[in-house]
């Protein structure tokens, strides 16, 4: 009597196991495109870049192992320092401004207003247009004599600076331009704001909190995970700024907009010093990793996760 | 997903007298509109300015005060700009790159996302974590070895370095978005199909993909935008002018005609148009698509 009862159960067991095995294989097979891509286009190159950074190599001839020479050169290279300085300054100013502007606009658009769709489109558009075209357009917008920007300033009685032609104002000009690129962050904040529970706002209101208090004590804490995401992505993005200095200022005037990637590009593709360029890119990589980890670590002091409250 | 916004209907506290509430509300709304309109104008100024310049004659570009609306519309700037540099050719080149990249990305990212969302396999969570971590790797660091590899196998000055990686799910972000979308599809559908004898590929192809059209369309649009707008990749890999993309065409145009502002603006506006068209025709899809990015993991 017991035998026929066990057999189907055991058959079931084996069928389940066979299925698990097949699923295991299928899982790896389906993920294979990414795994191959990861090895060939990310992991391999990251390690290769480290190795190349210990060599002198123009790609045509064979690489020559020179140990840490590239890194020694880097420590003494004023252009490398300038590039790191410019990129850091740009990041430190533009990421917070950019995030704050996107957040404020998102809060304003998170109301039931007529024309919200139109506003959203207008704020979003600049961030999807070809960056090369935007760069060329802004060269003209910021033209000291004939540009619309200085004209608008002159209406307010301000004598606008030379912008891209001025070593002092070229970097601020690029930062100003970056503030028009808030679309992506705005949309993410808008999505996040829909997840802020109304009842919390209501409760705060009943307790007599005014609008500012409610934003500060309810909305902003609930939005901190999104803010963290935007700060990290914004930071990684600003570390890769290239097109604007390349097409608008060529790194000038007087290296005032010599962004890091532009300097890497020059070393690699104009001077063909692949070794030195790799050393530069690895330093930047470490810089990004250290700062990203730093930002993430700081998260536990200011980021509020809904999950933690249960 | 669509259930979330509908919660946000305003329910006001009952402590404030109703008449005061509406007055405050109206004033607040009015102020909000004013701020938003001012900001919108500010955001539009660069583009209106470019459009206006692109239709002026060479001389009135330097008029003071600047005219926003040109006296006569010089459409010739467009024909001149787009023929001095063969933008037609470049547009076709770019379109080719875009189409191949869209196909590659959709296929590879959805396959990989299916694996992470729907299949249980050993090591999956570790691999997924690595995938997320790659989003943080800046391109600079992989750039040079990639270039050298492509140079050694003779791919420089071809479209291969710009297209082949798309077939290997080179965008971790899209994989992540698709995975989130797939996770929301009820598992019972897979189980039912399995009972009917469907294999994994059939579940992916006949069940998951058709149900994920909005997400796939959104990612298709993102890829379109990114590929149409791409600058750095084409810059380092394409040398022959006959292979140039529109963005490189604009660079070439700027190098040759650094201060012919009318035509420079015409060329810039022209290469924005495809992006604008895609955006306006598919706007609803687009917005749907980006709201996925806001989904919590």
XYZ file of C-alpha atoms in Angstrom:
607
model
C 0.000 0.000 0.000
C 2.819 2.356 0.906
C 4.730 1.853 -2.343
C 2.334 3.485 -4.811
C 1.969 6.402 -2.393
C 5.691 7.096 -2.299
C 6.363 6.666 -5.973
C 4.446 9.646 -7.339
C 5.916 11.788 -4.586
C 9.400 10.696 -5.515
C 8.717 11.212 -9.188
C 7.481 14.656 -8.313
C 10.683 15.256 -6.362
C 12.881 14.262 -9.295
C 10.858 16.303 -11.707
C 11.274 19.323 -9.466
C 15.023 18.751 -9.251
C 15.369 18.359 -12.988
C 13.441 21.577 -13.405
C 15.699 23.376 -10.919
C 18.751 22.185 -12.814
C 17.336 23.323 -16.112
C 16.363 26.633 -14.586
C 19.870 27.081 -13.249
C 21.374 26.524 -16.689
C 18.790 28.715 -18.366
C 19.449 31.486 -15.851
C 23.119 31.628 -16.737
C 22.380 31.334 -20.453
C 19.916 34.212 -20.438
C 22.327 36.358 -18.438
C 25.223 35.397 -20.715
C 25.073 38.451 -23.003
C 25.629 40.702 -20.039
C 28.273 38.453 -18.484
C 30.278 38.407 -21.728
C 29.821 42.146 -22.106
C 30.874 42.702 -18.518
C 34.071 40.698 -18.938
C 34.977 42.180 -22.331
C 33.835 45.774 -21.992
C 34.015 46.531 -18.267
C 35.976 44.228 -15.969
C 38.689 43.327 -18.496
C 39.274 46.931 -19.555
C 39.325 48.207 -15.943
C 42.149 45.777 -15.141
C 43.842 46.347 -18.491
C 43.795 50.093 -17.846
C 45.690 49.505 -14.619
C 48.318 47.429 -16.406
C 48.612 49.912 -19.271
C 49.099 52.698 -16.740
C 52.471 51.137 -15.830
C 53.667 51.353 -19.425
C 54.632 53.792 -22.071
C 52.589 52.954 -25.128
C 51.599 54.672 -28.360
C 49.585 51.612 -29.579
C 51.708 51.329 -32.765
C 54.899 50.123 -31.074
C 55.130 47.624 -28.261
C 54.395 48.858 -24.758
C 57.393 49.498 -22.496
C 57.036 48.733 -18.781
C 58.004 51.831 -16.809
C 56.609 50.982 -13.393
C 55.233 53.920 -11.490
C 56.725 56.601 -13.748
C 53.358 57.724 -15.088
C 52.095 58.231 -11.572
C 55.227 60.167 -10.622
C 54.738 62.359 -13.658
C 51.113 62.846 -12.688
C 52.070 64.155 -9.274
C 54.224 66.816 -10.919
C 51.945 67.628 -13.858
C 50.274 71.041 -13.329
C 47.730 70.335 -16.077
C 46.580 67.178 -14.306
C 46.143 69.124 -11.093
C 44.281 71.839 -12.938
C 42.013 69.228 -14.564
C 41.205 67.671 -11.201
C 40.575 71.086 -9.710
C 38.288 72.233 -12.513
C 36.280 69.019 -12.495
C 35.932 69.009 -8.708
C 34.942 72.657 -8.544
C 32.358 72.159 -11.254
C 30.949 69.108 -9.477
C 30.846 70.669 -6.033
C 28.937 73.693 -7.297
C 26.799 72.227 -10.032
C 25.539 68.997 -8.407
C 23.941 70.649 -5.343
C 22.491 73.528 -7.386
C 21.265 71.152 -10.037
C 19.676 68.788 -7.510
C 18.078 71.630 -5.568
C 16.622 73.251 -8.686
C 15.252 69.947 -9.943
C 13.744 69.282 -6.520
C 12.101 72.684 -6.232
C 10.635 72.436 -9.711
C 9.385 68.934 -8.969
C 7.675 70.131 -5.780
C 6.024 72.937 -7.715
C 4.852 70.557 -10.426
C 3.539 68.063 -7.906
C 0.378 70.124 -7.560
C -2.867 69.802 -9.407
C -2.288 72.748 -11.699
C -3.533 73.583 -15.138
C -0.805 73.118 -17.720
C 1.396 70.888 -15.579
C 2.087 68.684 -18.594
C 3.290 71.650 -20.621
C 5.575 72.900 -17.860
C 6.997 69.437 -17.408
C 7.711 69.184 -21.133
C 9.458 72.554 -21.190
C 11.708 71.699 -18.240
C 12.392 68.260 -19.596
C 13.218 69.139 -23.195
C 16.731 70.600 -22.817
C 17.967 67.366 -21.298
C 17.056 65.171 -24.266
C 18.435 67.346 -27.058
C 21.811 66.492 -28.651
C 24.510 67.827 -26.377
C 26.643 68.936 -29.334
C 23.811 71.132 -30.605
C 23.206 72.523 -27.125
C 26.885 73.370 -26.757
C 26.919 75.258 -30.045
C 23.703 77.091 -29.176
C 25.093 78.164 -25.793
C 28.268 79.485 -27.353
C 25.993 81.912 -29.135
C 23.693 82.555 -26.151
C 26.754 83.516 -24.099
C 28.388 85.613 -26.791
C 29.586 88.703 -24.862
C 28.469 91.322 -27.370
C 25.680 89.790 -29.373
C 24.371 87.035 -27.128
C 20.901 87.074 -25.636
C 22.157 86.428 -22.134
C 24.222 89.555 -21.743
C 21.423 91.472 -23.437
C 18.971 90.274 -20.776
C 21.477 91.200 -18.074
C 21.886 94.656 -19.603
C 18.119 95.145 -19.292
C 18.664 94.717 -15.574
C 21.481 97.241 -15.685
C 24.197 94.591 -15.357
C 27.223 94.729 -17.577
C 27.667 91.031 -18.368
C 31.129 89.433 -18.315
C 32.978 87.905 -21.253
C 31.754 84.426 -20.208
C 33.526 81.794 -22.296
C 36.326 84.165 -23.196
C 37.104 84.982 -19.575
C 39.246 82.700 -17.399
C 37.124 83.725 -14.398
C 33.694 83.327 -15.950
C 34.096 80.367 -18.309
C 33.544 77.729 -15.628
C 30.581 79.560 -14.034
C 29.123 79.803 -17.546
C 29.281 76.029 -17.945
C 27.751 75.564 -14.505
C 24.925 77.909 -15.428
C 24.385 75.904 -18.585
C 24.241 72.660 -16.606
C 21.250 73.990 -14.665
C 19.169 73.716 -17.827
C 19.793 70.010 -17.832
C 17.605 69.085 -14.881
C 14.974 67.062 -16.770
C 16.061 63.602 -15.720
C 16.401 64.503 -12.033
C 13.080 66.343 -12.079
C 11.225 63.350 -13.444
C 12.745 61.036 -10.864
C 11.795 63.438 -8.088
C 8.274 63.709 -9.480
C 7.966 59.939 -9.421
C 9.306 59.903 -5.862
C 6.939 62.611 -4.687
C 3.977 60.481 -5.671
C 5.136 57.981 -3.101
C 5.067 60.490 -0.215
C 1.948 59.457 1.689
C -0.709 62.118 1.904
C -1.763 61.007 5.375
C 1.607 62.067 6.787
C 1.133 65.516 5.294
C -2.401 65.570 6.668
C -1.245 64.571 10.124
C 1.379 67.313 10.107
C -1.246 69.803 8.988
C -3.601 68.850 11.809
C -0.693 69.378 14.184
C -0.498 72.918 12.879
C 2.601 72.599 10.712
C 2.756 75.213 7.961
C 3.768 74.522 4.379
C 7.491 74.998 4.981
C 7.443 72.758 8.051
C 5.616 70.071 6.153
C 8.156 70.134 3.313
C 11.076 70.168 5.718
C 9.839 67.533 8.147
C 7.786 65.252 5.928
C 8.492 65.600 2.221
C 12.250 66.070 2.299
C 12.966 63.173 4.685
C 10.768 60.893 2.591
C 12.593 62.021 -0.536
C 16.128 61.563 0.765
C 16.651 58.198 -0.987
C 15.875 59.880 -4.313
C 18.097 62.814 -3.422
C 20.927 60.409 -2.624
C 20.412 58.648 -5.969
C 20.480 61.942 -7.848
C 23.546 63.218 -6.017
C 25.490 60.032 -6.769
C 24.407 59.872 -10.416
C 24.962 63.609 -10.822
C 28.426 63.293 -9.357
C 29.367 60.428 -11.660
C 27.926 62.386 -14.585
C 29.839 65.573 -13.886
C 33.060 63.584 -13.664
C 32.494 62.741 -17.335
C 31.815 66.206 -18.718
C 33.468 66.430 -22.103
C 31.406 67.837 -24.946
C 30.880 71.299 -23.450
C 34.563 72.138 -22.941
C 35.510 70.308 -26.143
C 33.115 72.223 -28.389
C 32.780 75.512 -26.514
C 36.111 76.474 -24.971
C 38.633 73.804 -25.942
C 39.572 73.708 -22.278
C 40.430 77.383 -22.176
C 40.857 80.187 -21.653
C 44.082 79.514 -19.766
C 42.950 75.974 -18.904
C 40.006 77.414 -16.939
C 37.743 74.667 -18.314
C 40.270 71.887 -18.681
C 37.953 69.097 -17.540
C 39.487 65.800 -16.591
C 38.041 63.771 -19.437
C 39.210 66.386 -21.924
C 42.722 66.030 -20.570
C 42.515 62.236 -20.748
C 41.245 62.542 -24.315
C 44.130 64.796 -25.322
C 46.714 62.481 -23.843
C 45.199 59.379 -25.374
C 44.028 60.526 -28.772
C 46.144 63.557 -29.578
C 49.475 62.740 -27.917
C 48.920 58.958 -28.071
C 50.329 58.468 -24.574
C 48.038 55.591 -23.719
C 50.044 54.770 -20.611
C 49.799 58.234 -19.115
C 46.156 58.586 -20.137
C 45.401 55.264 -18.413
C 47.154 56.432 -15.268
C 45.028 59.582 -15.325
C 41.851 57.600 -15.840
C 42.708 55.235 -13.005
C 43.320 58.104 -10.638
C 39.957 59.512 -11.620
C 38.365 56.105 -11.129
C 39.751 55.824 -7.598
C 38.665 59.374 -6.902
C 35.119 58.561 -8.036
C 35.012 55.317 -6.051
C 36.288 56.932 -2.859
C 33.892 59.846 -3.092
C 30.934 57.676 -4.061
C 31.569 55.398 -1.119
C 31.906 58.517 1.037
C 28.543 59.843 -0.135
C 26.909 56.442 0.372
C 28.393 56.156 3.841
C 27.126 59.582 4.766
C 23.683 58.313 3.770
C 22.965 56.766 7.135
C 23.144 60.189 8.731
C 20.669 61.861 6.440
C 18.830 59.329 4.308
C 15.565 58.043 5.647
C 14.445 54.616 4.511
C 10.798 53.880 4.853
C 11.564 50.198 5.294
C 13.380 50.886 8.573
C 10.303 52.147 10.295
C 8.590 48.829 9.453
C 1.626 52.040 -11.016
C -1.267 54.130 -12.200
C -2.904 53.640 -8.825
C -0.335 55.811 -7.060
C -1.098 59.237 -8.564
C -4.832 58.931 -7.943
C -4.178 58.841 -4.206
C -2.799 62.308 -4.367
C -6.210 63.974 -4.498
C -6.035 66.835 -2.053
C -7.926 66.501 1.182
C -7.491 69.645 3.206
C -7.603 70.051 6.944
C -10.994 71.154 8.197
C -9.637 73.690 10.645
C -9.295 76.547 8.197
C -12.517 78.249 7.183
C -13.536 77.226 3.646
C -13.560 80.754 2.205
C -10.119 81.464 3.550
C -8.931 78.193 2.148
C -10.053 78.954 -1.390
C -8.604 82.469 -1.262
C -5.266 81.157 -0.040
C -5.460 78.444 -2.609
C -6.120 80.850 -5.448
C -3.350 83.208 -4.378
C -0.959 80.287 -3.956
C -1.857 78.890 -7.342
C -1.458 82.250 -8.990
C 1.982 82.733 -7.463
C 2.966 79.214 -8.455
C 1.907 79.813 -12.050
C 3.868 83.060 -12.141
C 7.052 81.365 -10.955
C 6.576 78.443 -13.333
C 5.867 80.681 -16.298
C 8.950 82.788 -15.569
C 11.098 79.665 -15.295
C 9.585 78.197 -18.462
C 10.419 81.327 -20.416
C 13.950 81.205 -19.074
C 14.248 77.577 -20.140
C 12.949 78.318 -23.619
C 15.079 81.394 -24.257
C 18.209 79.597 -25.539
C 16.184 77.558 -28.021
C 13.996 80.420 -29.225
C 17.145 82.455 -29.585
C 18.782 79.726 -31.664
C 15.653 79.345 -33.786
C 15.406 83.083 -34.314
C 19.073 83.416 -35.269
C 18.808 80.488 -37.646
C 16.228 82.423 -39.691
C 17.961 85.801 -39.799
C 20.162 87.209 -42.499
C 23.847 87.402 -41.760
C 23.810 91.142 -41.035
C 20.907 91.454 -38.593
C 22.493 88.863 -36.315
C 24.630 91.636 -34.877
C 21.838 94.182 -34.501
C 21.402 95.915 -31.172
C 19.051 95.514 -29.429
C 18.703 91.944 -30.725
C 15.482 91.218 -32.580
C 13.713 88.110 -31.454
C 11.545 87.874 -34.555
C 13.489 88.249 -37.807
C 12.118 90.732 -40.339
C 12.289 88.238 -43.166
C 12.674 84.517 -42.732
C 15.850 83.244 -44.321
C 15.109 79.566 -44.799
C 18.160 79.454 -47.043
C 20.326 79.248 -43.914
C 19.011 75.728 -43.471
C 19.618 74.583 -47.030
C 23.042 76.226 -46.995
C 24.065 74.790 -43.662
C 22.816 71.304 -44.447
C 24.598 71.136 -47.783
C 27.958 72.769 -46.922
C 28.472 69.739 -44.770
C 26.673 66.606 -46.050
C 24.200 66.398 -43.203
C 21.837 64.185 -45.217
C 24.478 61.518 -45.407
C 25.334 61.960 -41.731
C 21.675 61.673 -40.771
C 21.390 58.345 -42.587
C 24.581 57.119 -40.903
C 23.245 58.124 -37.509
C 19.879 56.542 -38.213
C 21.584 53.279 -39.095
C 23.537 53.329 -35.824
C 20.383 54.173 -33.908
C 18.330 51.327 -35.376
C 21.028 48.717 -34.803
C 21.598 49.905 -31.245
C 17.892 49.911 -30.430
C 17.486 46.330 -31.678
C 20.612 45.197 -29.855
C 19.713 46.841 -26.599
C 16.117 45.624 -26.572
C 17.082 42.026 -27.278
C 20.043 41.727 -24.969
C 18.730 43.784 -22.061
C 15.393 41.989 -22.017
C 17.042 38.547 -22.116
C 19.274 39.438 -19.199
C 16.488 41.132 -17.269
C 14.332 38.030 -17.751
C 17.050 35.952 -16.181
C 17.277 38.225 -13.141
C 13.552 38.692 -12.714
C 12.160 35.288 -13.561
C 14.725 32.531 -13.183
C 16.260 31.176 -10.013
C 19.891 30.269 -10.399
C 22.872 29.989 -8.166
C 24.869 33.164 -7.901
C 22.091 35.277 -9.328
C 22.000 37.819 -6.541
C 25.762 38.278 -6.535
C 25.792 38.765 -10.297
C 22.937 41.222 -10.042
C 24.806 43.182 -7.417
C 27.833 43.379 -9.720
C 25.559 44.564 -12.503
C 24.293 47.385 -10.323
C 27.828 48.257 -9.280
C 28.909 48.668 -12.919
C 26.566 51.641 -13.175
C 29.083 53.449 -10.987
C 32.109 52.708 -13.160
C 33.016 55.866 -15.061
C 33.512 55.366 -18.771
C 36.935 57.006 -18.735
C 38.526 54.038 -17.107
C 37.347 51.493 -19.671
C 37.787 53.851 -22.570
C 41.448 53.359 -23.417
C 41.653 49.556 -23.216
C 38.424 49.314 -25.204
C 39.876 51.591 -27.827
C 43.087 49.569 -27.964
C 41.206 46.277 -28.279
C 39.052 47.654 -31.075
C 42.131 49.137 -32.738
C 44.008 45.811 -32.562
C 41.158 43.867 -34.154
C 40.787 46.511 -36.841
C 37.402 47.870 -35.793
C 38.431 51.507 -35.538
C 36.883 53.572 -38.289
C 33.944 51.174 -38.573
C 30.575 51.130 -36.851
C 31.363 47.922 -34.978
C 32.684 49.519 -31.731
C 29.528 51.618 -31.598
C 27.044 48.828 -32.286
C 28.377 45.452 -31.128
C 28.435 46.331 -27.383
C 24.704 47.081 -27.579
C 24.116 43.362 -28.168
C 25.824 42.585 -24.874
C 23.477 44.560 -22.628
C 26.013 47.347 -22.213
C 23.484 49.444 -20.341
C 23.084 48.066 -16.834
C 20.479 50.715 -16.189
C 18.098 49.361 -18.840
C 18.552 45.834 -17.538
C 17.623 47.125 -14.107
C 14.532 48.962 -15.374
C 13.308 45.949 -17.340
C 13.892 43.647 -14.397
C 11.744 45.882 -12.207
C 9.033 45.817 -14.833
C 9.176 42.035 -15.290
C 8.966 41.499 -11.524
C 5.547 43.129 -11.527
C 4.115 40.583 -13.986
C 2.223 37.835 -12.104
C 4.137 34.597 -11.811
C 1.010 32.513 -12.316
C 1.334 33.292 -16.021
C 4.721 31.574 -16.172
C 3.455 28.611 -14.182
C 0.427 28.198 -16.414
C 2.632 28.289 -19.489
C 4.995 25.775 -17.912
C 2.144 23.369 -17.254
C 1.267 23.731 -20.929
C 4.803 22.615 -21.731
C 6.406 25.946 -22.590
C 10.161 26.267 -22.186
C 11.957 29.269 -20.707
C 12.516 30.914 -24.028
C 8.843 30.585 -24.913
C 7.841 32.112 -21.588
C 10.199 34.998 -22.291
C 9.165 35.472 -25.892
C 5.430 34.758 -25.774
C 4.464 35.967 -22.320
C 6.895 38.400 -20.775
C 7.855 40.408 -23.842
C 4.305 41.048 -25.114
C 3.253 42.165 -21.640
C 6.212 44.530 -21.366
C 5.570 46.634 -24.447
C 5.431 49.948 -22.548
C 8.783 49.313 -20.880
C 10.362 48.106 -24.113
C 9.070 51.117 -26.016
C 10.419 53.434 -23.341
C 13.842 51.824 -23.492
C 13.723 51.924 -27.266
C 13.116 55.672 -27.048
C 15.906 56.174 -24.503
C 18.307 54.271 -26.731
C 17.191 56.273 -29.731
C 17.892 59.532 -27.910
C 21.244 58.440 -26.547
C 22.456 57.074 -29.841
C 21.243 60.009 -31.887
C 22.884 62.421 -29.440
C 26.091 60.417 -28.889
C 29.287 62.362 -29.306
C 32.271 60.819 -27.579
C 32.116 57.319 -29.081
C 31.721 58.520 -32.673
C 34.452 61.115 -32.058
C 37.095 58.586 -31.118
C 36.066 55.710 -33.376
C 35.044 57.374 -36.636
C 37.708 59.043 -38.743
C 36.407 58.962 -42.324
C 34.008 61.773 -42.925
C 31.806 59.421 -44.906
C 31.074 57.616 -41.629
C 30.320 60.730 -39.567
C 27.184 61.126 -37.448
C 25.149 64.322 -37.200
C 26.890 65.441 -34.013
C 30.296 65.026 -35.638
C 28.900 66.876 -38.646
C 28.057 69.780 -36.384
C 31.568 69.705 -34.957
C 32.987 69.720 -38.496
C 30.679 72.560 -39.462
C 31.734 74.571 -36.441
C 35.413 74.033 -37.221
C 34.951 75.231 -40.782
C 32.545 78.101 -40.115
C 33.274 79.133 -36.565
C 31.305 82.391 -36.599
C 28.622 82.000 -39.269
C 26.039 82.059 -36.518
C 22.965 81.908 -38.718
C 24.022 78.647 -40.306
C 25.504 77.236 -37.121
C 22.155 77.734 -35.415
C 20.317 76.291 -38.416
C 22.466 73.159 -38.295
C 21.993 72.859 -34.514
C 18.233 73.263 -34.740
C 18.108 70.783 -37.602
C 19.829 68.011 -35.669
C 17.502 68.618 -32.717
C 14.427 68.038 -34.855
C 14.427 64.209 -34.936
C 14.755 64.128 -31.146
C 11.920 66.618 -30.803
C 9.697 64.656 -33.188
C 10.254 61.412 -31.330
C 9.592 63.186 -28.076
C 6.337 64.810 -29.149
C 4.907 61.800 -30.938
C 5.770 59.400 -28.195
C 5.515 61.759 -25.248
C 2.999 59.714 -23.338
C 5.107 56.576 -23.730
C 8.107 58.570 -22.739
C 6.584 59.788 -19.518
C 5.309 56.302 -18.726
C 8.808 55.070 -19.338
C 10.533 57.489 -17.061
C 8.156 56.861 -14.236
C 9.590 53.333 -14.096
C 12.851 54.895 -13.106
C 11.128 56.146 -9.997
C 10.008 52.719 -8.937
C 11.506 51.506 -5.739
C 13.747 48.445 -6.063
